[in-house]
Amino acid sequence: MNEEPQLNLSWISQDAGASENVSRAASSLIPVVDPGPELMVNPWDIVLCTSGTLISCENAIVVLIIFHNPSLRAPMFLLIGSLALADLLAGLGLVINFIFAYLLQSDSAKLVTVGLIVASFSASICSLLAITIDRYLSLYYALTYNSERTVTFTYVMLIVLWGASICLGLLPVTGWNCLKDESTCSIIKPLTKNNVAVMSVSFLLMFGLMLQLYVQICKIVMRHAHQIALQHHFLATSHYVTTRKGVSTLAIILGTFAACWMPFTLYSLIADYTYPSIYTYATLVPATYNSIINPVIYAFRNQEIQKSLWMICCGCVPASVSQRARSPSDV
């Protein structure tokens, strides 16, 4: 009469073969399988929870620095703060989802946590697009960038991106889910295939826009570097090195973003809940790494944030940080 222990496997849809072992008595959001006595927790869920913890800690530092430093209120820092806040919420969502998956087996809890994760990652991606737009405007309208119009435009972008992200996160909670019809499920339960397809196509469109903006930024950087070289009589080699550094920085930013999110985006367009869950985990985990890398690229490379971080940690600012001049390659 002793039954084998049953295991909850988070919100990743399980493949058809594994679903044969699912207990028919369970109506939970999370598939239930018979794992055997040696495996009590899905290792992939541990990886996601670990990523969420690192994401939360890293981005919490950025949020606190920007929040407690009144001098960091320029449009650029507002957008960096928005990115850090979105990634912070995404990390917390991954941790909370892990806790609910194994301690609180409730459809309502899963809808809320998945909604939080969707809203947070959507806000993170939209914040990256907003930062790209801000960088382009700061170079294209260099003389009039620091104006009230720019601040107003930044607040409008923040309101729009967070409003759209919250709406996407509320879709599963307000009934746009596959709990009543498993055949409509995507690779991420309880999101429907149509819901995931809309988000994936939106991501591809935003990536295309970011690519176009970074191409324009690259052209402006090269032109500025050439003008500075002519004004200061720099050697051609120096101009080439500076330009190459700027182009390399842009390539790293865009390449990292694509490498993290593109596999999951493309896979979610072609797969559904019947596909092996290992592929979903293998593409989702790198996507979460983007939120780990974002603070390094957008926050900790910034000279003002570096100064604030040094002041908090050591009470002083090294001369190498305070006296570093900004060059055209710092984009």
Coordinates of C-alpha atoms in Angstrom, one line a residue:
M1 CA 0.0 0.0 0.0
N2 CA 3.0 2.3 0.2
E3 CA 3.1 4.7 -2.7
E4 CA 6.3 6.1 -4.3
P5 CA 6.8 9.8 -3.6
Q6 CA 5.6 12.2 -6.4
L7 CA 7.6 15.1 -7.6
N8 CA 6.6 18.5 -9.0
L9 CA 8.6 19.6 -12.0
S10 CA 8.0 23.4 -12.1
W11 CA 6.2 25.1 -14.9
I12 CA 8.1 23.6 -17.8
S13 CA 5.8 21.5 -20.0
Q14 CA 6.8 17.9 -20.0
D15 CA 7.2 15.8 -23.1
A16 CA 4.6 13.2 -24.1
G17 CA 6.7 10.2 -23.1
A18 CA 7.2 11.5 -19.6
S19 CA 3.5 12.4 -19.3
E20 CA 2.6 8.7 -19.3
N21 CA 3.8 8.5 -15.7
V22 CA 1.7 11.5 -14.7
S23 CA -0.8 10.8 -11.9
R24 CA -4.3 11.2 -13.4
A25 CA -5.7 12.2 -10.0
A26 CA -3.6 15.4 -10.0
S27 CA -5.0 18.5 -11.5
S28 CA -2.1 20.8 -10.5
L29 CA -0.5 23.2 -12.9
I30 CA 2.8 21.3 -12.6
P31 CA 3.2 17.8 -14.1
V32 CA 3.6 15.0 -11.5
V33 CA 5.9 12.1 -12.2
D34 CA 7.4 9.2 -10.4
P35 CA 11.1 10.1 -10.2
G36 CA 12.5 7.3 -8.1
P37 CA 14.0 7.6 -4.6
E38 CA 17.4 9.1 -5.7
L39 CA 16.0 12.2 -7.4
M40 CA 13.9 14.5 -5.2
V41 CA 14.4 17.9 -7.0
N42 CA 14.8 18.6 -10.7
P43 CA 18.4 19.8 -11.3
W44 CA 17.3 22.2 -13.9
D45 CA 15.0 23.9 -11.4
I46 CA 18.0 24.2 -9.1
V47 CA 19.9 25.9 -11.9
L48 CA 17.0 28.3 -12.5
C49 CA 16.7 29.1 -8.8
T50 CA 20.4 29.7 -8.5
S51 CA 20.3 32.0 -11.5
G52 CA 17.4 33.8 -9.9
T53 CA 19.3 34.3 -6.7
L54 CA 22.3 35.7 -8.4
I55 CA 20.2 38.0 -10.6
S56 CA 18.3 39.3 -7.6
C57 CA 21.5 40.1 -5.6
E58 CA 23.3 41.7 -8.5
N59 CA 20.5 43.9 -9.6
A60 CA 19.5 44.8 -6.1
I61 CA 22.9 46.5 -5.8
V62 CA 22.2 48.6 -8.9
V63 CA 18.7 49.6 -7.8
L64 CA 20.0 50.7 -4.4
I65 CA 22.8 52.7 -5.8
I66 CA 20.5 54.6 -8.2
F67 CA 17.8 55.0 -5.6
H68 CA 20.0 56.4 -2.9
N69 CA 22.2 58.7 -5.1
P70 CA 20.3 61.9 -6.0
S71 CA 22.8 62.7 -8.7
L72 CA 21.8 59.7 -10.7
R73 CA 18.6 61.1 -12.1
A74 CA 19.5 61.7 -15.7
P75 CA 17.4 59.8 -18.3
M76 CA 20.2 57.3 -18.9
F77 CA 20.2 56.3 -15.2
L78 CA 16.4 56.1 -15.0
L79 CA 16.5 53.6 -17.8
I80 CA 19.3 51.6 -16.3
G81 CA 17.3 51.6 -13.0
S82 CA 14.3 50.3 -14.9
L83 CA 16.4 47.5 -16.4
A84 CA 17.8 46.6 -13.0
L85 CA 14.4 46.7 -11.4
A86 CA 12.9 44.4 -14.1
D87 CA 15.8 42.0 -13.8
L88 CA 15.5 42.1 -10.0
L89 CA 11.8 41.1 -10.2
A90 CA 12.6 38.4 -12.7
G91 CA 15.2 36.9 -10.4
L92 CA 12.7 37.0 -7.5
G93 CA 10.1 35.4 -9.7
L94 CA 12.4 32.5 -10.5
V95 CA 13.1 32.0 -6.8
I96 CA 9.5 32.2 -5.8
N97 CA 8.5 29.9 -8.6
F98 CA 10.9 27.3 -7.3
I99 CA 9.5 27.6 -3.8
F100 CA 5.9 27.3 -5.0
A101 CA 6.7 24.4 -7.3
Y102 CA 7.9 22.2 -4.4
L103 CA 6.1 23.7 -1.4
L104 CA 2.8 25.2 -2.5
Q105 CA 1.1 23.2 -5.3
S106 CA -1.6 25.7 -6.4
D107 CA -2.8 26.7 -9.8
S108 CA -3.4 30.3 -8.6
A109 CA 0.1 30.5 -7.2
K110 CA 1.6 29.3 -10.5
L111 CA -0.4 31.7 -12.5
V112 CA 0.8 34.6 -10.4
T113 CA 4.5 33.6 -10.4
V114 CA 4.5 32.9 -14.2
G115 CA 2.8 36.2 -14.7
L116 CA 5.5 37.9 -12.6
I117 CA 8.2 36.2 -14.6
V118 CA 6.6 37.1 -18.0
A119 CA 6.1 40.8 -16.9
S120 CA 9.6 41.1 -15.5
F121 CA 11.5 39.6 -18.5
S122 CA 9.3 41.6 -20.9
A123 CA 10.1 44.8 -19.0
S124 CA 13.8 43.9 -19.1
I125 CA 13.8 43.4 -22.8
C126 CA 11.8 46.6 -23.4
S127 CA 14.2 48.5 -21.1
L128 CA 17.1 47.3 -23.2
L129 CA 15.3 48.7 -26.3
A130 CA 14.6 52.0 -24.4
I131 CA 18.3 52.2 -23.5
T132 CA 19.3 51.7 -27.1
I133 CA 16.9 54.5 -28.2
D134 CA 18.3 56.8 -25.5
R135 CA 21.9 56.1 -26.6
Y136 CA 21.0 56.8 -30.2
L137 CA 19.2 60.1 -29.3
S138 CA 22.1 61.2 -27.0
L139 CA 24.5 60.9 -30.0
Y140 CA 22.2 62.1 -32.7
Y141 CA 20.9 65.1 -30.7
A142 CA 24.1 65.7 -28.7
L143 CA 23.6 69.5 -28.3
T144 CA 19.9 69.3 -27.1
Y145 CA 19.9 65.9 -25.4
N146 CA 20.0 67.2 -21.8
S147 CA 16.7 69.0 -22.0
E148 CA 13.2 68.8 -20.4
R149 CA 11.9 67.2 -23.6
T150 CA 14.3 64.4 -23.2
V151 CA 13.3 63.8 -19.6
T152 CA 9.6 63.8 -20.5
F153 CA 10.2 61.4 -23.4
T154 CA 12.1 59.1 -21.0
Y155 CA 9.2 59.0 -18.6
V156 CA 6.8 58.3 -21.4
M157 CA 9.0 55.4 -22.5
L158 CA 9.0 54.0 -19.0
I159 CA 5.3 54.3 -18.6
V160 CA 4.6 52.6 -21.9
L161 CA 7.1 49.7 -21.4
W162 CA 6.0 48.9 -17.9
G163 CA 2.4 49.2 -18.8
A164 CA 2.8 46.8 -21.8
S165 CA 4.8 44.4 -19.7
I166 CA 2.3 44.4 -16.8
C167 CA -0.5 43.7 -19.3
L168 CA 1.5 40.7 -20.7
G169 CA 2.0 39.4 -17.2
L170 CA -1.7 39.7 -16.4
L171 CA -2.8 37.6 -19.4
P172 CA -2.3 34.2 -17.7
V173 CA -4.0 35.4 -14.5
T174 CA -7.1 36.9 -16.4
G175 CA -7.9 33.7 -18.2
W176 CA -5.4 33.6 -21.1
N177 CA -4.0 30.2 -20.0
C178 CA -4.1 26.5 -21.0
L179 CA -5.3 25.1 -17.7
K180 CA -8.6 24.0 -19.2
D181 CA -7.3 22.8 -22.5
E182 CA -3.8 21.2 -22.5
S183 CA -3.7 21.0 -26.3
T184 CA -3.3 24.8 -26.4
C185 CA -0.3 24.8 -24.0
S186 CA 3.1 26.1 -25.1
I187 CA 6.5 25.0 -23.8
I188 CA 5.8 27.1 -20.7
K189 CA 2.7 26.2 -18.8
P190 CA 0.2 27.8 -18.3
L191 CA 1.0 30.1 -21.3
T192 CA -0.9 29.3 -24.5
K193 CA 0.9 28.8 -27.8
N194 CA -0.7 32.0 -29.2
N195 CA 0.5 34.0 -26.2
V196 CA 4.1 32.8 -26.5
A197 CA 4.0 33.3 -30.3
V198 CA 3.0 36.9 -29.9
M199 CA 5.8 37.5 -27.4
S200 CA 8.3 35.8 -29.6
V201 CA 7.4 37.7 -32.7
S202 CA 7.5 41.0 -30.6
F203 CA 10.9 40.1 -29.4
L204 CA 12.2 39.5 -33.0
L205 CA 10.7 42.9 -34.0
M206 CA 12.4 44.6 -31.1
F207 CA 15.7 42.9 -31.8
G208 CA 15.5 44.1 -35.4
L209 CA 14.9 47.6 -34.2
M210 CA 17.8 47.4 -31.8
L211 CA 20.0 46.1 -34.6
Q212 CA 19.1 49.0 -36.8
L213 CA 19.7 51.5 -34.1
Y214 CA 23.1 50.1 -33.2
V215 CA 24.1 50.2 -36.8
Q216 CA 23.2 53.9 -36.8
I217 CA 25.1 54.4 -33.5
C218 CA 28.1 52.7 -34.9
K219 CA 28.1 55.1 -37.9
I220 CA 27.8 58.1 -35.5
V221 CA 30.6 56.8 -33.3
M222 CA 32.9 56.3 -36.3
R223 CA 32.2 59.8 -37.5
H224 CA 32.8 61.4 -34.1
A225 CA 36.0 59.5 -33.7
H226 CA 37.2 60.7 -37.1
Q227 CA 36.3 64.3 -36.2
I228 CA 38.1 64.2 -32.9
A229 CA 41.2 62.6 -34.6
L230 CA 41.3 65.5 -37.1
Q231 CA 40.9 68.2 -34.5
H232 CA 43.6 66.8 -32.3
H233 CA 45.9 65.7 -35.1
F234 CA 45.7 62.1 -33.9
L235 CA 47.5 59.4 -36.0
A236 CA 45.3 57.2 -38.3
T237 CA 46.2 54.2 -36.1
S238 CA 44.8 55.9 -33.0
H239 CA 41.6 56.7 -34.8
Y240 CA 41.4 53.1 -36.0
V241 CA 41.9 51.7 -32.5
T242 CA 39.3 54.0 -31.0
T243 CA 36.7 53.2 -33.7
R244 CA 37.4 49.5 -33.5
K245 CA 36.9 49.6 -29.7
G246 CA 33.5 51.3 -30.1
V247 CA 32.3 48.9 -32.8
S248 CA 33.5 45.9 -30.7
T249 CA 31.6 47.2 -27.6
L250 CA 28.4 47.5 -29.7
A251 CA 28.9 44.0 -31.1
I252 CA 29.4 42.5 -27.7
I253 CA 26.2 44.2 -26.4
L254 CA 24.1 43.1 -29.2
G255 CA 25.7 39.7 -29.6
T256 CA 25.3 38.9 -25.9
F257 CA 21.6 39.8 -26.1
A258 CA 21.0 37.7 -29.2
A259 CA 23.0 34.7 -27.8
C260 CA 20.9 34.7 -24.6
W261 CA 17.4 35.2 -26.0
M262 CA 17.4 34.0 -29.6
P263 CA 17.5 30.2 -28.9
F264 CA 14.5 30.3 -26.6
T265 CA 12.6 32.7 -28.8
L266 CA 13.0 30.6 -32.0
Y267 CA 12.4 27.3 -30.1
S268 CA 9.2 28.6 -28.5
L269 CA 7.9 29.4 -32.0
I270 CA 8.3 25.9 -33.3
A271 CA 7.7 23.8 -30.2
D272 CA 4.8 23.0 -27.9
Y273 CA 4.1 21.1 -24.7
T274 CA 4.7 17.7 -26.4
Y275 CA 8.4 18.5 -27.0
P276 CA 11.0 17.1 -24.6
S277 CA 11.3 19.5 -21.6
I278 CA 15.1 19.2 -21.7
Y279 CA 15.1 21.4 -24.8
T280 CA 13.0 24.1 -23.0
Y281 CA 15.3 24.1 -20.0
A282 CA 18.4 24.2 -22.3
T283 CA 17.1 27.3 -24.1
L284 CA 15.5 29.1 -21.1
V285 CA 18.5 29.0 -18.8
P286 CA 20.7 31.0 -21.2
A287 CA 17.9 33.5 -21.5
T288 CA 18.1 34.1 -17.7
Y289 CA 21.8 34.7 -17.9
N290 CA 21.1 37.9 -19.9
S291 CA 19.8 39.4 -16.6
I292 CA 23.0 38.4 -14.9
I293 CA 25.1 40.1 -17.7
N294 CA 23.0 43.2 -18.0
P295 CA 24.3 45.0 -14.8
V296 CA 27.9 44.3 -16.0
I297 CA 27.3 45.8 -19.4
Y298 CA 25.0 48.7 -18.6
A299 CA 25.6 49.6 -14.9
F300 CA 29.0 48.6 -13.6
R301 CA 30.7 50.0 -16.7
N302 CA 29.3 53.4 -16.1
Q303 CA 31.7 55.8 -14.5
E304 CA 29.2 57.5 -12.2
I305 CA 27.9 54.2 -10.9
Q306 CA 31.4 53.0 -10.4
K307 CA 32.1 56.1 -8.2
S308 CA 29.0 55.5 -6.1
L309 CA 29.9 51.8 -5.7
W310 CA 33.4 52.7 -4.6
M311 CA 32.1 55.3 -2.1
I312 CA 29.7 52.7 -0.6
C313 CA 32.3 49.9 -0.4
C314 CA 35.5 51.8 0.5
G315 CA 34.5 55.4 1.3
C316 CA 36.8 56.7 -1.5
V317 CA 37.1 56.9 -5.2
P318 CA 40.3 55.7 -6.9
A319 CA 42.0 58.3 -9.1
S320 CA 41.9 55.8 -12.0
V321 CA 38.1 56.0 -11.8
S322 CA 37.5 59.7 -11.1
Q323 CA 39.9 60.9 -13.7
R324 CA 39.1 58.6 -16.6
A325 CA 38.0 60.5 -19.6
R326 CA 35.1 59.5 -21.8
S327 CA 35.9 58.5 -25.4
P328 CA 33.8 57.9 -28.4
S329 CA 34.2 54.2 -27.8
D330 CA 32.3 54.5 -24.5
V331 CA 28.8 53.7 -25.9

